[in-house]
Short mmCIF file of C-alpha atoms in Angstrom, two decimals:
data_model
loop_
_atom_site.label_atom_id
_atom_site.label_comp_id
_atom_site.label_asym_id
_atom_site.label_seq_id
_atom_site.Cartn_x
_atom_site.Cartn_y
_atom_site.Cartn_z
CA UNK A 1 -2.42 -7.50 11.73
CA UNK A 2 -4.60 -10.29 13.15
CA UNK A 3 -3.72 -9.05 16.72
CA UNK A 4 -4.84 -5.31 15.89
CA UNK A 5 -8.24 -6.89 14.28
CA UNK A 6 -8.60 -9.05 17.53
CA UNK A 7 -7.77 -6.35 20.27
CA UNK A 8 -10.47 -4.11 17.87
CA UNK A 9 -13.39 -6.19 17.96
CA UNK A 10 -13.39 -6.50 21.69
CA UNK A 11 -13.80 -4.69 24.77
CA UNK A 12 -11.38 -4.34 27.04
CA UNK A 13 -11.05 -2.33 30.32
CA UNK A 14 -7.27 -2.63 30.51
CA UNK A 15 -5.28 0.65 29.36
CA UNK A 16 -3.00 -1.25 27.25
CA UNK A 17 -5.54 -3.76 25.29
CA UNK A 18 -7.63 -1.08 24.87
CA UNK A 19 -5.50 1.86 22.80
CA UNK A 20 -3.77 -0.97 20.80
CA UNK A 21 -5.51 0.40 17.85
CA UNK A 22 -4.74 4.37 17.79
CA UNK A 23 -0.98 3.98 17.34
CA UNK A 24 -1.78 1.34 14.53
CA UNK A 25 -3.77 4.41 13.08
CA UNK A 26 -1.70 6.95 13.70
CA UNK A 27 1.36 5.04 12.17
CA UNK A 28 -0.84 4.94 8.88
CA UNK A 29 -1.49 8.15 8.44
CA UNK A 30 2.33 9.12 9.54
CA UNK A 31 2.93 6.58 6.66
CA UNK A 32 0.65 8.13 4.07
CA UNK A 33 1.75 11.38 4.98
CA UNK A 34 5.40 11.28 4.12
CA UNK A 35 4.58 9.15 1.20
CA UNK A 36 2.81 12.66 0.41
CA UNK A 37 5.59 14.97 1.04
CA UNK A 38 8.66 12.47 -1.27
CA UNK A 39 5.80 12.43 -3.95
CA UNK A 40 5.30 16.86 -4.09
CA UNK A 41 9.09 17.21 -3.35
CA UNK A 42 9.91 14.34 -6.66
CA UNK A 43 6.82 16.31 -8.64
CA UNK A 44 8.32 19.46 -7.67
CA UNK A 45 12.09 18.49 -8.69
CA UNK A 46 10.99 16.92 -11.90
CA UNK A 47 8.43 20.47 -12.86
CA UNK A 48 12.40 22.43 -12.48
CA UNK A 49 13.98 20.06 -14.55
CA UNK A 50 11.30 20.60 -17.21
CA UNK A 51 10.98 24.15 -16.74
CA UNK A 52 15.07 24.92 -17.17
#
């Protein structure tokens, strides 16, 4: 975590330093999104188990 807030706050004209962030982001939103899908696919079990 420190590194990604250190390679963020500077500028850097090397490829590598400088997209250390986007996969950092990406990853989090990969993260959040299949959090999303096990959450409507447990809601989604438990609304059949209810309903018969």
């Amino acid at each position: 975590m420190s590194g990604i807030v250190y390679f963020s706050m500077g500028v850097y004209e090397n490829l590598p330093e400088r997209n250390i962030v986007m996969p950092y982001i990406h990853t989090v939103k990969m993260l959040e999104a299949a959090h999303l899908i096990l959450q409507r696919r447990r809601d989604k079990k438990m609304a059949e188990t209810n309903s018969g």
